[in-house]
Tab-separated table of C-alpha atoms in Angstrom:
chain	number	residue	atom	x	y	z
A	216	UNK	CA	-0.056	0.019	0.036
A	217	UNK	CA	1.227	3.408	-0.700
A	218	UNK	CA	2.581	5.160	2.606
A	219	UNK	CA	0.145	8.005	2.285
A	220	UNK	CA	-2.847	5.603	2.177
A	221	UNK	CA	-1.562	3.628	5.158
A	222	UNK	CA	-1.166	6.866	7.304
A	223	UNK	CA	-4.529	8.298	6.175
A	224	UNK	CA	-6.634	5.001	6.685
A	225	UNK	CA	-5.028	3.490	9.598
A	226	UNK	CA	-6.942	3.495	12.799
A	227	UNK	CA	-6.796	1.667	16.132
A	228	UNK	CA	-8.561	-1.695	16.184
A	229	UNK	CA	-9.772	-3.283	19.388
A	230	UNK	CA	-12.002	-6.102	17.864
A	231	UNK	CA	-10.339	-8.988	16.204
A	232	UNK	CA	-11.402	-11.909	14.070
A	233	UNK	CA	-10.918	-15.189	15.717
A	234	UNK	CA	-8.211	-16.180	13.369
A	235	UNK	CA	-4.576	-16.695	13.698
A	236	UNK	CA	-2.003	-14.319	12.389
A	237	UNK	CA	0.805	-15.705	10.182
A	238	UNK	CA	4.163	-15.366	11.848
A	239	UNK	CA	5.560	-14.251	8.379
A	240	UNK	CA	3.351	-11.269	8.748
A	241	UNK	CA	4.336	-10.609	12.409
A	242	UNK	CA	7.988	-10.963	11.293
A	243	UNK	CA	7.598	-8.406	8.505
A	244	UNK	CA	6.288	-5.916	10.983
A	245	UNK	CA	9.043	-6.467	13.427
A	246	UNK	CA	11.559	-6.197	10.310
A	247	UNK	CA	9.988	-2.790	9.764
A	248	UNK	CA	10.595	-1.849	13.555
A	249	UNK	CA	14.101	-3.173	13.316
A	250	UNK	CA	14.986	-0.693	10.696
A	251	UNK	CA	13.753	2.277	12.591
A	252	UNK	CA	15.993	5.147	13.415
A	253	UNK	CA	17.189	5.930	17.056
A	254	UNK	CA	19.311	8.326	18.975
A	255	UNK	CA	22.890	7.374	18.483
A	256	UNK	CA	21.617	4.325	16.605
A	257	UNK	CA	21.245	2.615	20.131
A	258	UNK	CA	18.169	0.596	18.931
A	259	UNK	CA	17.000	0.286	22.579
A	260	UNK	CA	14.270	-2.225	21.770
A	261	UNK	CA	13.469	-5.940	21.765
A	262	UNK	CA	10.213	-7.758	21.192
A	263	UNK	CA	8.385	-10.671	22.555
A	264	UNK	CA	5.621	-12.061	20.462
A	265	UNK	CA	2.926	-13.875	22.298
A	266	UNK	CA	0.756	-16.048	20.161
A	267	UNK	CA	0.475	-19.116	22.104
A	268	UNK	CA	-3.053	-19.081	23.675
A	269	UNK	CA	-1.988	-20.587	27.026
A	270	UNK	CA	1.086	-18.148	27.341
A	271	UNK	CA	-1.316	-15.336	26.358
A	272	UNK	CA	-3.906	-16.140	29.000
A	273	UNK	CA	-1.265	-16.413	31.784
A	274	UNK	CA	0.434	-13.167	30.560
A	275	UNK	CA	-2.854	-11.353	30.600
A	276	UNK	CA	-3.404	-12.448	34.309
A	277	UNK	CA	0.009	-10.761	35.105
A	278	UNK	CA	-0.265	-7.769	33.020
A	279	UNK	CA	-4.078	-6.674	33.410
A	280	UNK	CA	-4.589	-7.442	37.178
A	281	UNK	CA	-6.036	-4.804	39.626
A	282	UNK	CA	-5.966	-1.320	38.322
A	283	UNK	CA	-4.901	-2.382	34.914
A	284	UNK	CA	-8.105	-4.529	34.540
A	285	UNK	CA	-9.535	-2.312	31.711
A	286	UNK	CA	-6.933	-3.496	29.378
A	287	UNK	CA	-7.998	-7.116	29.873
A	288	UNK	CA	-9.647	-7.099	26.430
A	289	UNK	CA	-6.318	-7.235	24.951
A	290	UNK	CA	-6.255	-10.893	25.674
A	291	UNK	CA	-8.746	-11.229	22.995
A	292	UNK	CA	-6.216	-10.238	20.283
A	293	UNK	CA	-4.785	-13.208	18.455
A	294	UNK	CA	-1.243	-11.824	19.084
A	295	UNK	CA	0.240	-9.523	21.674
A	296	UNK	CA	3.595	-8.130	21.068
A	297	UNK	CA	5.494	-6.824	24.104
A	298	UNK	CA	7.900	-4.181	23.196
A	299	UNK	CA	10.833	-4.366	25.779
A	300	UNK	CA	12.837	-1.236	26.315
A	301	UNK	CA	16.270	-0.651	27.763
A	302	UNK	CA	17.654	2.806	28.480
A	303	UNK	CA	19.703	3.022	25.252
A	304	UNK	CA	23.445	3.381	24.704
A	305	UNK	CA	25.680	5.149	27.292
A	306	UNK	CA	25.965	8.192	24.937
A	307	UNK	CA	22.285	8.342	24.212
A	308	UNK	CA	21.484	8.123	28.152
A	309	UNK	CA	24.229	10.796	28.667
A	310	UNK	CA	22.770	13.109	26.151
A	311	UNK	CA	19.128	12.402	27.560
A	312	UNK	CA	20.442	13.263	31.080
A	313	UNK	CA	22.110	16.545	29.927
A	314	UNK	CA	18.965	17.363	27.811
A	315	UNK	CA	16.665	16.313	30.642
A	316	UNK	CA	14.742	13.909	28.422
A	317	UNK	CA	14.416	10.115	27.749
A	318	UNK	CA	15.571	9.494	24.180
A	319	UNK	CA	14.757	5.811	24.557
A	320	UNK	CA	11.066	6.550	24.811
A	321	UNK	CA	11.116	8.540	21.722
A	322	UNK	CA	12.885	5.625	19.891
A	323	UNK	CA	10.335	3.263	21.259
A	324	UNK	CA	7.631	5.189	19.605
A	325	UNK	CA	9.335	5.264	16.266
A	326	UNK	CA	10.048	1.659	16.190
A	327	UNK	CA	6.726	0.406	17.316
A	328	UNK	CA	4.997	2.925	14.953
A	329	UNK	CA	6.972	1.186	12.131
A	330	UNK	CA	5.412	-2.029	13.256
A	331	UNK	CA	1.987	-0.482	13.444
A	332	UNK	CA	2.050	1.064	9.894
A	333	UNK	CA	3.489	-2.286	8.265
A	334	UNK	CA	0.787	-4.170	10.229
A	335	UNK	CA	-2.006	-2.068	8.525
A	336	UNK	CA	-0.225	-2.529	5.183
A	337	UNK	CA	-0.521	-6.176	5.643
A	338	UNK	CA	-4.199	-6.122	6.431
A	339	UNK	CA	-3.711	-6.202	10.286
A	340	UNK	CA	-5.237	-4.130	12.881
A	341	UNK	CA	-3.399	-2.991	16.074
A	342	UNK	CA	-3.806	-1.206	19.083
A	343	UNK	CA	-1.063	0.646	21.233
A	344	UNK	CA	-1.488	-0.444	24.906
A	345	UNK	CA	0.305	1.596	27.399
A	346	UNK	CA	-1.965	0.632	30.298
A	347	UNK	CA	-0.574	-2.614	31.723
A	348	UNK	CA	1.290	-3.765	34.871
A	349	UNK	CA	4.766	-3.315	33.577
A	350	UNK	CA	6.512	-4.746	36.584
A	351	UNK	CA	4.408	-7.919	36.741
A	352	UNK	CA	4.576	-8.307	32.934
A	353	UNK	CA	8.320	-8.089	33.149
A	354	UNK	CA	8.410	-10.544	35.886
A	355	UNK	CA	6.231	-13.023	33.856
A	356	UNK	CA	9.150	-13.073	31.302
A	357	UNK	CA	11.941	-13.068	33.836
A	358	UNK	CA	13.336	-9.739	32.330
A	359	UNK	CA	16.623	-8.593	33.715
A	360	UNK	CA	16.293	-5.378	35.907
A	361	UNK	CA	17.537	-3.042	33.037
A	362	UNK	CA	14.754	-4.183	30.654
A	363	UNK	CA	11.117	-3.016	30.845
A	364	UNK	CA	7.790	-3.786	28.941
A	365	UNK	CA	7.084	-0.325	27.899
A	366	UNK	CA	4.006	-0.943	25.571
A	367	UNK	CA	2.250	-3.772	24.152
A	368	UNK	CA	0.703	-3.978	20.607
A	369	UNK	CA	-2.508	-5.960	20.197
A	370	UNK	CA	-2.502	-7.518	16.704
A	371	UNK	CA	-5.164	-9.301	14.626
A	372	UNK	CA	-7.224	-9.373	11.618
A	373	UNK	CA	-9.774	-6.538	12.205
A	374	UNK	CA	-13.461	-7.762	12.975
A	375	UNK	CA	-16.048	-6.334	10.534
A	376	UNK	CA	-17.327	-4.156	13.358
A	377	UNK	CA	-13.950	-2.663	13.877
A	378	UNK	CA	-14.105	-0.470	10.831
A	379	UNK	CA	-13.900	3.142	11.314
A	380	UNK	CA	-17.115	4.950	10.479
A	381	UNK	CA	-15.955	8.488	10.841
A	382	UNK	CA	-12.628	10.373	10.234
A	383	UNK	CA	-9.757	10.758	12.757
A	384	UNK	CA	-10.678	12.963	15.564
A	385	UNK	CA	-7.691	15.220	15.466
A	386	UNK	CA	-6.940	18.850	16.284
A	387	UNK	CA	-7.231	21.062	13.093
A	388	UNK	CA	-4.032	21.432	11.172
A	389	UNK	CA	-3.733	25.305	11.757
A	390	UNK	CA	-3.830	24.846	15.441
A	391	UNK	CA	-0.656	22.781	15.421
A	392	UNK	CA	1.516	24.329	12.750
A	393	UNK	CA	3.122	27.828	12.484
A	394	UNK	CA	5.882	29.172	10.266
A	395	UNK	CA	8.941	31.074	11.550
A	396	UNK	CA	7.164	32.137	14.752
A	397	UNK	CA	5.073	30.447	17.535
A	398	UNK	CA	1.506	31.665	17.308
A	399	UNK	CA	-0.745	30.943	20.243
B	104	UNK	CA	5.927	5.012	-2.612
B	105	UNK	CA	4.909	1.765	-1.096
B	106	UNK	CA	5.362	1.766	2.783
B	107	UNK	CA	7.694	-1.090	2.696
B	108	UNK	CA	9.969	0.586	0.248
B	109	UNK	CA	9.831	3.915	2.290
B	110	UNK	CA	10.874	2.030	5.442
B	111	UNK	CA	13.530	-0.089	3.831
B	112	UNK	CA	15.162	2.696	1.760
B	113	UNK	CA	14.919	5.670	4.197
B	114	UNK	CA	18.045	6.775	5.909
B	115	UNK	CA	19.130	9.975	7.761
B	116	UNK	CA	20.315	12.754	5.565
B	117	UNK	CA	22.881	15.337	6.830
B	118	UNK	CA	23.802	17.005	3.553
B	119	UNK	CA	21.275	18.958	1.535
B	120	UNK	CA	20.982	20.624	-1.851
B	121	UNK	CA	20.809	24.350	-1.721
B	122	UNK	CA	17.222	24.387	-3.024
B	123	UNK	CA	14.260	25.653	-1.165
B	124	UNK	CA	11.573	23.119	0.006
B	125	UNK	CA	7.951	23.751	-1.091
B	126	UNK	CA	5.523	24.462	1.722
B	127	UNK	CA	3.064	22.022	0.081
B	128	UNK	CA	5.516	19.163	0.845
B	129	UNK	CA	6.326	20.278	4.385
B	130	UNK	CA	2.391	20.691	5.022
B	131	UNK	CA	1.859	17.024	3.633
B	132	UNK	CA	4.511	15.760	6.035
B	133	UNK	CA	2.852	17.671	8.886
B	134	UNK	CA	-0.433	16.230	7.912
B	135	UNK	CA	0.865	12.786	8.195
B	136	UNK	CA	2.154	13.669	11.693
B	137	UNK	CA	-1.200	15.255	12.663
B	138	UNK	CA	-2.906	11.917	11.948
B	139	UNK	CA	-0.664	9.963	14.213
B	140	UNK	CA	-2.020	8.000	17.181
B	141	UNK	CA	-1.205	9.179	20.813
B	142	UNK	CA	-1.991	8.100	24.415
B	143	UNK	CA	-5.621	8.786	25.145
B	144	UNK	CA	-5.689	10.708	21.807
B	145	UNK	CA	-3.976	13.636	23.537
B	146	UNK	CA	-1.851	14.830	20.580
B	147	UNK	CA	0.740	16.444	22.589
B	148	UNK	CA	2.472	18.141	19.691
B	149	UNK	CA	2.853	21.340	17.767
B	150	UNK	CA	5.296	22.325	15.039
B	151	UNK	CA	7.186	25.388	14.289
B	152	UNK	CA	8.524	25.411	10.593
B	153	UNK	CA	11.703	27.408	10.304
B	154	UNK	CA	12.182	28.202	6.485
B	155	UNK	CA	13.075	31.919	6.662
B	156	UNK	CA	16.999	32.006	6.252
B	157	UNK	CA	17.274	34.926	8.904
B	158	UNK	CA	15.064	33.398	11.444
B	159	UNK	CA	16.969	30.158	10.855
B	160	UNK	CA	20.207	31.559	11.419
B	161	UNK	CA	19.137	33.335	14.702
B	162	UNK	CA	17.506	30.276	15.913
B	163	UNK	CA	20.530	28.256	15.198
B	164	UNK	CA	22.498	30.645	17.372
B	165	UNK	CA	20.218	30.029	20.213
B	166	UNK	CA	19.877	26.275	19.789
B	167	UNK	CA	23.309	25.298	18.911
B	168	UNK	CA	25.458	27.281	21.294
B	169	UNK	CA	28.169	25.981	23.716
B	170	UNK	CA	27.950	22.249	24.328
B	171	UNK	CA	25.414	21.944	21.569
B	172	UNK	CA	27.721	23.154	18.772
B	173	UNK	CA	28.006	19.810	17.210
B	174	UNK	CA	24.511	20.255	15.777
B	175	UNK	CA	25.482	23.685	14.179
B	176	UNK	CA	25.425	21.909	10.849
B	177	UNK	CA	21.607	21.639	10.999
B	178	UNK	CA	21.483	25.399	10.152
B	179	UNK	CA	22.766	24.216	6.634
B	180	UNK	CA	19.216	22.345	6.086
B	181	UNK	CA	16.829	24.523	4.022
B	182	UNK	CA	14.134	23.772	6.511
B	183	UNK	CA	14.176	23.062	10.427
B	184	UNK	CA	10.909	21.797	11.956
B	185	UNK	CA	10.987	22.239	15.781
B	186	UNK	CA	8.629	19.776	17.261
B	187	UNK	CA	7.057	21.179	20.392
B	188	UNK	CA	5.804	18.873	23.099
B	189	UNK	CA	3.494	19.445	25.956
B	190	UNK	CA	2.976	16.845	28.725
B	191	UNK	CA	-0.237	15.558	27.131
B	192	UNK	CA	-3.856	15.349	28.577
B	193	UNK	CA	-4.491	14.983	32.188
B	194	UNK	CA	-5.401	11.450	31.703
B	195	UNK	CA	-2.367	10.609	29.858
B	196	UNK	CA	-0.165	12.347	32.474
B	197	UNK	CA	-1.927	10.668	35.228
B	198	UNK	CA	-1.508	7.201	33.391
B	199	UNK	CA	2.192	8.013	32.818
B	200	UNK	CA	2.805	8.914	36.421
B	201	UNK	CA	1.080	5.709	37.652
B	202	UNK	CA	3.168	3.692	35.066
B	203	UNK	CA	6.245	5.815	35.651
B	204	UNK	CA	6.682	6.569	32.200
B	205	UNK	CA	6.285	9.663	29.880
B	206	UNK	CA	3.676	8.700	27.291
B	207	UNK	CA	4.136	12.126	25.640
B	208	UNK	CA	7.543	11.265	24.592
B	209	UNK	CA	6.466	8.040	22.941
B	210	UNK	CA	3.656	9.965	21.208
B	211	UNK	CA	6.186	12.563	20.041
B	212	UNK	CA	8.293	9.859	18.434
B	213	UNK	CA	5.357	8.325	16.576
B	214	UNK	CA	4.099	11.721	15.255
B	215	UNK	CA	7.570	12.900	14.143
B	216	UNK	CA	8.257	9.580	12.602
B	217	UNK	CA	5.233	9.972	10.439
B	218	UNK	CA	6.586	13.294	9.253
B	219	UNK	CA	10.006	11.587	8.504
B	220	UNK	CA	8.552	8.760	6.420
B	221	UNK	CA	6.215	11.056	4.529
B	222	UNK	CA	9.179	13.154	3.738
B	223	UNK	CA	11.081	10.470	2.443
B	224	UNK	CA	8.031	9.458	0.300
B	225	UNK	CA	8.040	12.983	-1.242
B	226	UNK	CA	11.913	12.829	-2.111
B	227	UNK	CA	13.016	14.745	0.957
B	228	UNK	CA	15.707	13.740	3.238
B	229	UNK	CA	15.553	14.373	7.025
B	230	UNK	CA	17.608	13.955	10.237
B	231	UNK	CA	16.196	13.643	13.740
B	232	UNK	CA	18.054	16.025	16.092
B	233	UNK	CA	17.697	15.570	19.818
B	234	UNK	CA	21.033	17.443	20.568
B	235	UNK	CA	20.083	21.118	21.056
B	236	UNK	CA	19.806	23.780	23.767
B	237	UNK	CA	16.062	23.131	24.402
B	238	UNK	CA	15.697	25.905	26.789
B	239	UNK	CA	17.253	28.595	24.800
B	240	UNK	CA	15.403	27.342	21.594
B	241	UNK	CA	12.142	27.506	23.494
B	242	UNK	CA	12.962	31.057	24.662
B	243	UNK	CA	13.715	32.180	21.126
B	244	UNK	CA	10.052	31.560	20.188
B	245	UNK	CA	8.839	32.795	23.591
B	246	UNK	CA	7.248	29.350	24.367
B	247	UNK	CA	4.987	29.303	27.445
B	248	UNK	CA	6.439	27.216	30.196
B	249	UNK	CA	4.378	24.131	29.713
B	250	UNK	CA	5.823	23.618	26.108
B	251	UNK	CA	9.209	22.437	25.087
B	252	UNK	CA	11.048	22.001	21.886
B	253	UNK	CA	11.566	18.322	22.221
B	254	UNK	CA	13.355	17.534	18.874
B	255	UNK	CA	14.170	19.112	15.595
B	256	UNK	CA	13.877	17.676	12.212
B	257	UNK	CA	16.232	18.864	9.527
B	258	UNK	CA	14.619	18.704	6.087
B	259	UNK	CA	15.763	19.265	2.551
B	260	UNK	CA	16.557	17.704	-0.744
B	261	UNK	CA	19.448	15.247	-0.113
B	262	UNK	CA	22.690	16.148	-1.836
B	263	UNK	CA	23.999	13.558	-4.093
B	264	UNK	CA	26.768	12.791	-1.586
B	265	UNK	CA	24.031	11.988	0.943
B	266	UNK	CA	23.196	8.712	-0.670
B	267	UNK	CA	23.726	5.817	1.557
B	268	UNK	CA	26.369	3.392	0.362
B	269	UNK	CA	25.835	0.602	2.794
B	270	UNK	CA	22.669	-1.083	4.306
B	271	UNK	CA	21.351	0.106	7.644
B	272	UNK	CA	23.727	-0.798	10.475
B	273	UNK	CA	21.093	-2.508	12.848
B	274	UNK	CA	21.095	-5.447	15.317
B	275	UNK	CA	20.327	-8.959	13.715
B	276	UNK	CA	16.648	-9.761	13.812
B	277	UNK	CA	17.125	-12.786	15.948
B	278	UNK	CA	18.803	-10.815	18.653
B	279	UNK	CA	15.609	-8.660	18.922
B	280	UNK	CA	12.733	-11.104	18.635
B	281	UNK	CA	11.683	-14.039	20.601
B	282	UNK	CA	8.246	-15.864	20.645
B	283	UNK	CA	6.276	-16.650	23.806
B	284	UNK	CA	9.448	-16.351	26.087
B	285	UNK	CA	12.302	-14.025	26.637
B	286	UNK	CA	15.419	-15.571	25.342
B	287	UNK	CA	18.798	-13.896	26.409
């Protein structure tokens, strides 16, 4: 699909067909993520793909317990991708410290969005999930202390009722953009 | 261009032709950014496009002074886009606080990467710039205290010598991906 079409038609999908997703497709999305740019090329990302129903069920118990129960629907997605971050390379972390920001989070956004766009291109729906018990989810996979499950991506073939029936609800262009000065 | 081709051929560009960039193209890139998803749809982004040579020169003095001088080359780009972040909606900030993360930085990565990919699609080269004096850059545009210039994107038509002569230097796929368990 043309990039412009991917970007303008993509929307979040929260209802999926009860149909497995081919690992070839998941891997193509992960390959798109792998090629993403990052601060100092530190590539502070790894991915755990959960497509085994039993693992998914147990993982969901850990990740969506208590206050995080409102994300429990994610277990209905045929595939959950756990995006694991570390804090980036030493140079990237030093730069982030001096600039008082966290470059690895920006990098994480870039790479996972490559995944999301490529998924849509391949006919798959996704939803970014930031609301999870990250500690328990990390313990579930015995992640080392410097690694964190930053986000999940729910993935599957969109159910017919998941089609978007209205345009993106976004702020108007002119509110966001100014040229050579800051207008507000 | 097909999405897959955009993602697999895009690379950072740091040398540009001495040729203005049409505002129509910049606006198309910003429209792609506008459509990006964000936590709770908070859209915590604004963009200041700097394409006036005199403004650019003065901005560069503010943004790339002292320790940030190594980014001074950015002033050679025909256009600099300053991506302004705020901390996101109340719900997004609350969620980030509870999750101990900064969702707005992830959102910022997503939106700016939409810009970067669309730019490549339109024949433009870009480079993400995280190394700038964010405080002085914000003061230059009299940003209010809750807004911050998080990153810049250098934009222009790539100079012939900016062509990438080797594949992306990225970690191997198998180092990044595992299925249903964490392998390390």
